[in-house]
Each structure stands twice: as structure tokens, then as C-alpha cells.
Amino acid sequence: GQQLNQSPQSMFIQEGEDVSMNCTSSSIFNTWLWYKQDPGEGPVLLIALYKAGELTSNGRLTAQFGITRKDSFLNISASIPSDVGIYFCASPMDSNYQLIWGAGTKLIIKP
Amino acid sequence: GAVVSQHPSWVICKSGTSVKIECRSLDFQATTMFWYRQFPKQSLMLMATSNEGSKATYEQGVEKDKFLINHASLTLSTLTVTSAHPEDSSFYICSAWGPQGTDTQYFGPGTRLTVL
């Protein structure tokens, strides 16, 4: 089915580094959601974006809703070990409110 | 934020038995819930949309007689895996749209099913 294009697929970084990941689509969306999933857990909502151009922060996390409404990025500043996990972007389809998903970005922090 | 719970968090069963998984919205009403399946290292795959008081809508390729969904109240949806087989072993996650006006989807913690 339809999927958002999320990159990178994985990231190996040092603790303290900043992280950036993004999602793009050929379609316009009215909402962008960013989730984090830890192993054996359900996704947890990090940031929700509802307006083109919107820039929202949640602690060390910052996400932006692209002006074209076809993309979004998520930044994590000064990464810490507990940031390890898989990050997903998602957006609801207006027709039936189902979410479509990015493939995920796996974040690994090198000791 | 809104809370969605699932029970059990993990279950091991013998092949041929049926397993019921519950999904509850704890502090809000959810007329629509979603059931996902997730294989290792993959994204979530939508199985079905559960509608309170009506039949669930299944995604293409998902057997409705195999995965029975009942959404009997505004806070509870159940997924029953009937006559489970080892290939049904997976991580099952439910979700619900948050309270009216929030326009975000909240997920349960997931249920790990292992069929022997």
C-alpha cells in the first residue's frame, strides 16, 4: 500500500550528537505525526504537526511540517542512550482516517 | 495524553487454539480502533478497522474468519485469532484516535503472540 518515504533507514551515532531524519510524500497531507517505538512496545507519539510550516518542540526533539505539506523532518539534539529505538513518521489519509507509515529510522548510539 | 491498553502483553499457545486480545481506551471513548500486525524489523501493517457497533473493515489479504474483531463498546475492541498456527506468531498492536479534536492516534503497548 501507500507509504511515506522515510530516511535514513538507520543511523549510527555517538552519544551527544544531533540527529536528523525526514519523511516525504508525493501527496499532500494535513497532519504529520512522529512516533518512537522501543523493542516489544507499541509506538509512542512524540510530536504532532497540524499546520504547514509549523515548527514544534518536545524537549530535545524538534519537528517541522514542510511548507509544501509533502514533507516533515524530526531532529533530536544532544542524543542520549535512551533515544535508541525506531522512529516512524505517519500521516492520516483524509478518506478513512487510516494512518500511512514511513518505513522507520532505526537509531543506534555507539558506546 | 490519551491512554490505550492491551491485554495480555504476551501469550503463548498451542497450535489450533484460539487467542483473544483486548484493546481498551482508558480515559476516552473510541468509536474507531485499528488493529496492526508487526513483523520483526518492519513497520506496522494495518489488519483491520474496528467500528463500534458494526462490522470491522478488513484490509486486503487479511482473513476475517481467522481474525475475528468485536467492538462491543466505546472503550473496548477485541481481536480473536482463531485456530492459531505458528505463522500467526507476531506482535499485534491496537490503536485509537484520541479524544475528539486531538487528531492524533494513540497506540497500545502491543501483544506478543507465540504459537507453538
XYZ file of N, CA and C in Angstrom:
681
model
N 0.808 -1.200 0.000
C 0.000 0.000 0.000
C 0.848 1.258 0.000
N 0.170 2.387 0.044
C 0.880 3.658 0.028
C 1.739 3.793 1.261
N 2.904 4.375 1.084
C 3.810 4.534 2.200
C 4.553 5.843 2.064
N 4.907 6.398 3.212
C 5.718 7.603 3.205
C 7.179 7.208 3.018
N 7.951 8.073 2.391
C 9.369 7.802 2.161
C 10.174 8.372 3.316
N 10.691 7.489 4.141
C 11.415 7.929 5.326
C 12.888 7.599 5.185
N 13.729 8.555 5.583
C 15.168 8.311 5.517
C 15.864 9.055 6.644
N 17.037 8.583 7.067
C 17.667 7.356 6.595
C 17.007 6.126 7.207
N 17.378 4.975 6.727
C 16.820 3.735 7.235
C 17.366 3.440 8.621
N 18.645 3.783 8.827
C 19.258 3.590 10.135
C 20.367 4.621 10.322
N 20.689 4.858 11.562
C 21.724 5.833 11.896
C 22.564 5.297 13.045
N 23.873 5.372 12.883
C 24.808 5.003 13.937
C 25.497 6.286 14.375
N 25.249 6.702 15.590
C 25.806 7.987 16.025
C 26.465 7.827 17.388
N 27.258 8.833 17.725
C 27.872 8.893 19.054
C 26.930 9.628 19.997
N 26.957 9.244 21.240
C 26.172 9.955 22.247
C 26.558 11.433 22.227
N 25.563 12.278 22.293
C 25.813 13.720 22.278
C 25.644 14.366 20.917
N 25.633 13.535 19.869
C 25.455 14.076 18.521
C 23.996 14.438 18.271
N 23.808 15.318 17.304
C 22.451 15.648 16.863
C 22.029 14.682 15.762
N 20.731 14.472 15.676
C 20.170 13.511 14.720
C 19.117 14.201 13.881
N 19.064 13.866 12.619
C 18.023 14.411 11.755
C 17.486 13.328 10.834
N 16.189 13.240 10.720
C 15.540 12.283 9.819
C 14.349 12.966 9.174
N 13.928 12.443 8.019
C 12.826 13.123 7.346
C 11.912 12.146 6.622
N 10.761 12.657 6.304
C 9.769 11.904 5.547
C 9.238 12.751 4.420
N 9.049 12.138 3.271
C 8.493 12.849 2.128
C 7.374 12.031 1.510
N 6.555 12.729 0.753
C 5.444 12.071 0.085
C 5.149 12.776 -1.220
N 4.568 12.071 -2.142
C 4.138 12.694 -3.388
C 2.762 13.336 -3.220
N 2.110 13.020 -2.116
C 0.776 13.562 -1.844
C 0.844 14.618 -0.747
N -0.144 15.450 -0.715
C -0.252 16.470 0.322
C -0.968 15.893 1.536
N -0.465 16.192 2.713
C -1.111 15.755 3.950
C -1.390 16.952 4.851
N -2.397 16.805 5.670
C -2.775 17.881 6.586
C -2.246 17.689 7.996
N -1.721 16.498 8.243
C -1.186 16.185 9.567
C 0.037 15.306 9.418
N 1.053 15.605 10.213
C 2.224 14.723 10.271
C 2.421 14.321 11.726
N 2.648 13.041 11.929
C 2.862 12.514 13.270
C 4.207 11.818 13.322
N 4.905 12.005 14.427
C 6.173 11.305 14.633
C 6.042 10.425 15.870
N 6.376 9.150 15.713
C 6.301 8.182 16.791
C 7.679 7.567 17.039
N 7.863 7.096 18.272
C 9.044 6.295 18.586
C 8.568 4.939 19.104
N 9.228 3.885 18.654
C 8.883 2.551 19.117
C 10.115 1.877 19.706
N 9.991 1.461 20.957
C 11.035 0.672 21.602
C 10.747 -0.802 21.369
N 11.758 -1.655 21.434
C 11.537 -3.088 21.197
C 10.455 -3.658 22.111
N 9.509 -4.374 21.526
C 8.472 -5.018 22.306
C 7.415 -4.084 22.859
N 7.385 -2.868 22.338
C 6.410 -1.894 22.791
C 5.635 -1.336 21.614
N 4.493 -0.717 21.915
C 3.762 -0.029 20.868
C 4.364 1.340 20.600
N 4.071 1.937 19.457
C 4.597 3.278 19.160
C 4.064 4.309 20.146
N 4.914 5.238 20.483
C 4.545 6.327 21.382
C 4.641 7.635 20.612
N 3.591 8.421 20.684
C 3.566 9.684 19.953
C 4.580 10.660 20.548
N 5.403 11.232 19.663
C 6.389 12.222 20.093
C 5.900 13.636 19.812
N 5.556 13.861 18.565
C 5.153 15.205 18.136
C 4.071 15.067 17.072
N 3.087 15.948 17.132
C 2.037 16.017 16.119
C 2.070 17.403 15.479
N 1.988 17.438 14.166
C 2.043 18.691 13.409
C 0.785 18.828 12.585
N 0.147 19.994 12.649
C -1.145 20.173 12.010
C -1.189 21.291 10.981
N -0.111 22.060 10.889
C -0.162 23.250 10.042
C 1.124 23.377 9.240
N 0.986 23.636 7.936
C 2.153 23.793 7.075
C 3.071 24.873 7.625
N 4.364 24.549 7.690
C 5.335 25.485 8.219
C 5.516 25.417 9.721
N 4.648 24.685 10.387
C 4.691 24.600 11.851
C 5.980 23.951 12.318
N 6.577 24.546 13.333
C 7.786 24.021 13.967
C 7.446 23.788 15.427
N 7.563 22.543 15.862
C 7.149 22.190 17.227
C 8.266 21.455 17.943
N 8.460 21.779 19.202
C 9.490 21.120 20.001
C 8.874 20.356 21.160
N 9.573 19.288 21.537
C 9.201 18.491 22.694
C 10.508 18.089 23.357
N 10.958 18.914 24.290
C 12.258 18.665 24.910
C 13.373 18.833 23.896
N 14.171 17.774 23.722
C 15.275 17.819 22.764
C 14.827 17.513 21.332
N 13.570 17.243 21.161
C 13.039 16.904 19.836
C 12.390 18.128 19.201
N 12.642 18.279 17.915
C 12.018 19.345 17.140
C 11.546 18.762 15.824
N 10.344 19.091 15.436
C 9.813 18.598 14.165
C 9.175 19.744 13.412
N 9.237 19.658 12.092
C 8.630 20.695 11.268
C 7.760 20.086 10.182
N 6.669 20.746 9.920
C 5.723 20.404 8.862
C 6.117 21.235 7.651
N 6.516 20.587 6.563
C 7.008 21.312 5.407
C 5.970 22.242 4.790
N 6.446 23.321 4.219
C 5.572 24.320 3.609
C 4.735 23.724 2.484
N 5.304 22.787 1.749
C 4.581 22.173 0.632
C 3.550 21.155 1.105
N 3.585 20.825 2.391
C 2.724 19.805 3.020
C 3.023 18.397 2.516
N 4.204 18.250 1.904
C 4.582 16.942 1.397
C 5.778 16.363 2.149
N 6.223 17.026 3.195
C 7.376 16.506 3.908
C 7.416 17.014 5.345
N 8.219 16.307 6.141
C 8.402 16.687 7.533
C 9.751 16.165 7.985
N 10.365 16.858 8.926
C 11.605 16.333 9.492
C 11.515 16.313 11.011
N 12.349 15.451 11.579
C 12.465 15.338 13.033
C 13.932 15.458 13.397
N 14.237 16.344 14.310
C 15.598 16.496 14.812
C 15.650 16.133 16.284
N 16.726 15.479 16.672
C 16.985 15.180 18.072
C 18.329 15.817 18.410
N 18.361 16.654 19.390
C 19.617 17.308 19.748
C 20.263 16.580 20.922
N 21.609 16.580 20.913
C 22.385 16.016 22.017
C 21.861 14.644 22.433
N 21.948 13.687 21.534
C 21.367 12.367 21.763
C 21.923 11.706 23.026
N 21.054 10.925 23.649
C 21.406 10.170 24.853
C 21.036 8.704 24.624
N 21.569 7.805 25.427
C 21.315 6.373 25.189
C 19.847 5.988 25.082
N 18.982 6.622 25.836
C 17.562 6.247 25.803
C 16.861 6.695 24.520
N 17.553 7.424 23.668
C 16.969 7.799 22.375
C 16.984 6.629 21.391
N 17.707 5.580 21.725
C 17.760 4.401 20.852
C 16.364 3.847 20.628
N 16.085 3.492 19.386
C 14.783 2.937 19.049
C 14.494 3.161 17.581
N 13.279 2.914 17.203
C 12.876 3.130 15.813
C 11.876 4.277 15.776
N 12.143 5.220 14.901
C 11.296 6.395 14.766
C 10.488 6.277 13.480
N 9.209 6.509 13.595
C 8.318 6.421 12.440
C 7.605 7.750 12.217
N 7.481 8.126 10.961
C 6.558 9.204 10.624
C 5.258 8.554 10.156
N 4.177 9.264 10.307
C 2.881 8.741 9.893
C 1.956 9.905 9.593
N 0.983 9.631 8.754
C 0.022 10.678 8.422
C -1.314 10.033 8.108
N -2.400 10.643 8.550
C -3.708 10.049 8.287
C -4.207 10.396 6.894
N -4.823 9.411 6.269
C -5.462 9.654 4.985
C -6.830 10.261 5.274
N -7.143 11.339 4.628
C -8.401 12.025 4.917
C -9.605 11.152 4.633
N -9.470 10.234 3.678
C -10.631 9.471 3.230
C -11.168 8.548 4.306
N -10.284 7.923 5.058
C -10.765 6.939 6.034
C -10.040 7.010 7.362
N -9.207 8.021 7.540
C -8.500 8.248 8.793
C -7.540 7.131 9.165
N -7.224 6.267 8.243
C -6.161 5.296 8.499
C -4.831 6.018 8.392
N -3.870 5.509 9.144
C -2.531 6.073 9.071
C -1.726 5.368 7.985
N -0.961 6.131 7.244
C 0.071 5.523 6.410
C 1.403 5.853 7.059
N 2.363 4.948 6.852
C 3.584 4.984 7.644
C 4.831 5.112 6.800
N 5.835 5.705 7.394
C 7.175 5.572 6.856
C 7.722 4.214 7.287
N 8.824 3.813 6.671
C 9.414 2.506 6.968
C 10.197 2.510 8.273
N 10.425 3.684 8.824
C 11.120 3.766 10.097
C 12.588 4.105 9.963
N 13.103 4.787 10.961
C 14.539 5.079 11.067
C 15.026 4.484 12.372
N 15.946 3.541 12.262
C 16.477 2.902 13.453
C 17.683 3.691 13.940
N 17.595 4.137 15.173
C 18.670 4.937 15.755
C 19.493 4.068 16.707
N 20.769 4.006 16.442
C 21.695 3.227 17.274
C 22.781 4.176 17.756
N 23.037 4.127 19.032
C 24.048 5.010 19.609
C 25.268 4.183 19.975
N 26.390 4.553 19.391
C 27.638 3.828 19.631
C 28.178 4.177 21.012
N 28.625 3.164 21.726
C 29.138 3.433 23.075
C 30.451 4.191 23.047
N -1.642 12.664 27.747
C -2.235 12.176 26.514
C -3.168 11.014 26.752
N -3.909 10.630 25.721
C -4.835 9.519 25.829
C -4.093 8.200 26.017
N -4.704 7.279 26.745
C -4.063 6.007 27.054
C -4.858 4.858 26.463
N -4.139 3.982 25.779
C -4.718 2.765 25.226
C -3.993 1.584 25.849
N -4.748 0.639 26.375
C -4.120 -0.529 26.985
C -4.444 -1.775 26.178
N -3.606 -2.782 26.316
C -3.822 -4.070 25.675
C -3.592 -5.168 26.695
N -4.350 -6.245 26.501
C -4.172 -7.386 27.388
C -4.451 -8.670 26.619
N -3.608 -9.687 26.729
C -2.386 -9.700 27.536
C -1.226 -9.020 26.809
N -0.128 -8.847 27.490
C 1.044 -8.262 26.851
C 1.809 -9.332 26.070
N 1.665 -10.569 26.501
C 2.252 -11.653 25.719
C 1.457 -12.931 25.996
N 1.439 -13.810 25.023
C 0.712 -15.068 25.184
C 1.393 -16.139 24.336
N 1.465 -17.321 24.918
C 1.986 -18.498 24.215
C 0.868 -19.521 24.169
N 0.602 -20.052 22.999
C -0.488 -21.010 22.898
C -0.098 -22.159 21.976
N -0.871 -23.212 22.048
C -0.642 -24.366 21.182
C -1.333 -24.160 19.840
N -0.783 -24.749 18.835
C -1.371 -24.669 17.510
C -2.788 -25.234 17.529
N -3.703 -24.523 16.893
C -5.085 -24.975 16.839
C -6.000 -24.325 17.853
N -5.425 -23.666 18.833
C -6.246 -22.983 19.833
C -6.536 -21.551 19.381
N -7.483 -20.926 20.085
C -7.841 -19.540 19.779
C -7.362 -18.621 20.884
N -6.993 -17.426 20.507
C -6.464 -16.454 21.458
C -7.197 -15.130 21.297
N -7.617 -14.556 22.411
C -8.320 -13.265 22.377
C -7.414 -12.182 22.948
N -7.324 -11.081 22.229
C -6.549 -9.926 22.672
C -7.505 -8.751 22.853
N -7.384 -8.072 23.990
C -8.261 -6.943 24.279
C -7.528 -5.616 24.090
N -8.262 -4.647 23.604
C -7.736 -3.291 23.446
C -8.731 -2.333 24.078
N -8.261 -1.537 25.015
C -9.143 -0.621 25.726
C -8.640 0.820 25.657
N -9.556 1.739 25.462
C -9.234 3.149 25.616
C -9.602 3.510 27.056
N -8.632 3.970 27.819
C -8.819 4.084 29.268
C -9.483 5.383 29.705
N -9.232 6.451 29.018
C -9.752 7.729 29.503
C -10.488 8.502 28.421
N -10.924 7.780 27.393
C -11.690 8.426 26.345
C -12.483 7.359 25.593
N -13.446 7.803 24.821
C -14.240 6.884 24.029
C -13.686 6.806 22.609
N -13.682 5.622 22.087
C -13.116 5.404 20.766
C -14.120 4.662 19.895
N -14.756 5.373 19.002
C -15.703 4.713 18.103
C -14.981 3.883 17.053
N -13.732 4.233 16.799
C -12.941 3.507 15.815
C -11.601 3.121 16.420
N -11.259 1.882 16.292
C -9.944 1.391 16.705
C -9.329 0.645 15.530
N -8.035 0.503 15.564
C -7.316 -0.162 14.478
C -6.480 -1.301 15.046
N -6.387 -2.355 14.282
C -5.529 -3.478 14.662
C -4.413 -3.607 13.639
N -3.188 -3.693 14.187
C -2.000 -3.815 13.354
C -1.268 -5.105 13.702
N -0.469 -5.508 12.752
C 0.433 -6.631 12.969
C 1.826 -6.149 12.578
N 2.814 -6.560 13.331
C 4.163 -6.105 13.039
C 5.121 -7.280 13.092
N 5.836 -7.475 12.010
C 6.887 -8.487 11.961
C 8.208 -7.829 12.328
N 9.165 -8.631 12.779
C 10.457 -8.071 13.207
C 11.078 -7.174 12.154
N 11.556 -6.041 12.597
C 12.278 -5.086 11.762
C 11.428 -4.510 10.638
N 10.120 -4.563 10.808
C 9.246 -3.991 9.801
C 8.306 -2.968 10.425
N 7.700 -2.185 9.569
C 6.734 -1.209 10.029
C 5.418 -1.898 10.364
N 4.507 -1.154 10.916
C 3.205 -1.715 11.271
C 2.376 -1.959 10.010
N 1.677 -3.073 10.008
C 0.809 -3.403 8.888
C -0.633 -3.408 9.379
N -1.453 -2.546 8.807
C -2.845 -2.471 9.224
C -3.589 -3.737 8.822
N -4.273 -4.312 9.790
C -5.059 -5.515 9.523
C -6.530 -5.164 9.290
N -7.051 -4.329 10.192
C -8.479 -4.045 10.108
C -8.819 -2.794 10.897
N -9.947 -2.221 10.536
C -10.504 -1.084 11.254
C -11.721 -1.584 12.008
N -11.717 -1.344 13.301
C -12.780 -1.826 14.165
C -13.741 -0.683 14.481
N -15.007 -0.870 14.162
C -16.010 0.167 14.356
C -17.014 -0.249 15.411
N -17.216 0.593 16.387
C -18.146 0.289 17.472
C -19.551 0.059 16.930
N -20.110 -1.070 17.269
C -21.476 -1.369 16.891
C -21.683 -1.853 15.473
N -20.608 -2.036 14.734
C -20.763 -2.531 13.368
C -19.612 -3.462 13.018
N -19.677 -4.029 11.832
C -18.642 -4.974 11.421
C -17.323 -4.264 11.145
N -16.265 -4.998 11.400
C -14.934 -4.452 11.130
C -14.672 -4.433 9.632
N -13.796 -3.551 9.239
C -13.366 -3.469 7.847
C -11.960 -4.035 7.759
N -11.803 -5.073 6.962
C -10.526 -5.759 6.879
C -9.728 -5.297 5.665
N -8.433 -5.255 5.834
C -7.552 -4.921 4.721
C -7.429 -6.131 3.787
N -7.071 -5.825 2.583
C -6.935 -6.880 1.584
C -5.915 -7.907 2.041
N -6.290 -9.168 1.928
C -5.385 -10.244 2.300
C -5.511 -10.700 3.739
N -6.292 -10.024 4.536
C -6.500 -10.413 5.931
C -7.793 -11.206 6.024
N -7.694 -12.434 6.549
C -8.860 -13.315 6.612
C -9.765 -12.923 7.783
N -10.964 -12.517 7.487
C -11.870 -12.075 8.546
C -12.335 -13.221 9.424
N -12.379 -14.420 8.888
C -12.781 -15.566 9.693
C -11.643 -16.057 10.580
N -10.452 -15.652 10.251
C -9.277 -16.033 11.013
C -9.043 -15.041 12.149
N -9.244 -13.791 11.850
C -9.015 -12.723 12.822
C -10.360 -12.039 13.098
N -11.031 -12.526 14.145
C -12.355 -12.022 14.481
C -12.238 -10.775 15.337
N -12.939 -9.730 14.929
C -12.895 -8.468 15.656
C -14.288 -8.126 16.155
N -14.346 -7.755 17.431
C -15.602 -7.361 18.057
C -15.381 -6.038 18.786
N -16.150 -5.041 18.424
C -16.028 -3.717 19.059
C -17.357 -3.431 19.736
N -17.550 -4.032 20.906
C -18.856 -4.053 21.547
C -19.173 -2.797 22.339
N -18.163 -2.033 22.681
C -18.423 -0.811 23.443
C -17.494 0.290 22.959
N -17.699 1.479 23.463
C -16.901 2.628 23.020
C -15.490 2.628 23.602
N -15.205 1.655 24.464
C -13.865 1.614 25.059
C -13.168 0.269 24.892
N -13.790 -0.660 24.177
C -13.212 -1.994 24.089
C -13.376 -2.591 22.703
N -12.258 -3.050 22.158
C -12.269 -3.844 20.934
C -11.462 -5.100 21.212
N -11.912 -6.222 20.665
C -11.169 -7.461 20.857
C -10.817 -8.068 19.511
N -9.652 -8.688 19.483
C -9.180 -9.419 18.308
C -8.994 -10.866 18.729
N -9.676 -11.775 18.083
C -9.518 -13.193 18.371
C -8.845 -13.876 17.195
N -7.701 -14.465 17.463
C -7.004 -15.242 16.452
C -7.505 -16.666 16.576
N -8.261 -17.121 15.612
C -8.881 -18.442 15.696
C -7.979 -19.505 15.081
N -8.012 -20.685 15.686
C -7.227 -21.812 15.206
C -5.804 -21.355 14.835
N -5.143 -20.832 15.836
C -3.826 -20.224 15.589
C -2.810 -21.257 15.114
N -1.931 -20.795 14.247
C -0.830 -21.610 13.749
C 0.462 -20.844 13.930
N 1.592 -21.520 13.866
C 2.872 -20.842 14.090
C 3.073 -19.602 13.231
N 2.546 -19.604 12.019
C 2.726 -18.430 11.156
C 1.936 -17.215 11.630
N 1.039 -17.430 12.601
C 0.299 -16.314 13.191
C 1.100 -15.634 14.298
N 2.207 -16.234 14.671
C 3.054 -15.628 15.699
C 3.523 -14.264 15.223
N 3.290 -13.268 16.044
C 3.631 -11.909 15.638
C 3.396 -10.964 16.806
N 3.635 -9.701 16.553
C 3.365 -8.645 17.522
C 2.108 -7.923 17.037
N 1.061 -7.935 17.848
C -0.213 -7.320 17.476
C -0.400 -6.046 18.294
N -0.729 -4.978 17.594
C -0.867 -3.679 18.252
C -2.198 -3.057 17.864
N -2.868 -2.464 18.832
C -4.104 -1.759 18.525
C -3.881 -0.263 18.718
N -4.756 0.513 18.133
C -4.666 1.962 18.293
C -6.057 2.571 18.213
N -6.154 3.807 18.643
C -7.418 4.530 18.574
C -7.126 6.009 18.379
N -8.015 6.658 17.669
C -7.893 8.097 17.579
C -8.216 8.685 18.944
N -7.471 9.694 19.323
C -7.625 10.305 20.629
C -8.950 11.032 20.779
N -9.145 11.641 21.927
C -10.385 12.376 22.180
C -10.669 13.365 21.059
N -11.921 13.629 20.847
C -12.331 14.484 19.740
C -11.556 15.797 19.746
N -11.023 16.134 18.608
C -10.274 17.371 18.490
C -8.779 17.208 18.561
N -8.299 16.030 19.021
C -6.854 15.875 19.144
C -6.224 15.469 17.821
N -6.960 14.772 16.979
C -6.478 14.386 15.654
C -5.143 13.661 15.699
N -4.921 12.854 16.716
C -3.732 12.018 16.780
C -4.156 10.621 17.178
N -3.351 9.650 16.774
C -3.667 8.263 17.037
C -2.744 7.746 18.136
N -3.347 7.060 19.104
C -2.596 6.526 20.230
C -2.588 5.009 20.172
N -1.459 4.447 20.545
C -1.255 3.010 20.405
C -1.191 2.302 21.743
N -1.659 1.060 21.723
C -1.482 0.201 22.876
C -0.042 -0.295 22.933
N 0.327 -0.960 24.010
C 1.698 -1.434 24.176
C 2.018 -2.680 23.369
N 1.006 -3.270 22.744
C 1.257 -4.448 21.922
C 1.084 -5.756 22.676
N 0.822 -6.808 21.915
C 0.705 -8.173 22.444
C 1.580 -9.081 21.603
N 2.496 -9.752 22.265
C 3.370 -10.690 21.569
C 2.719 -12.061 21.590
N 2.335 -12.574 20.438
C 1.720 -13.904 20.331
C 2.734 -14.882 19.772
N 2.909 -15.978 20.501
C 3.763 -17.063 20.039
C 2.934 -18.334 19.994
N 2.840 -18.909 18.822
C 2.073 -20.137 18.642
C 3.052 -21.291 18.455
N 2.935 -22.274 19.319
C 3.881 -23.403 19.276
C 3.431 -24.490 18.316
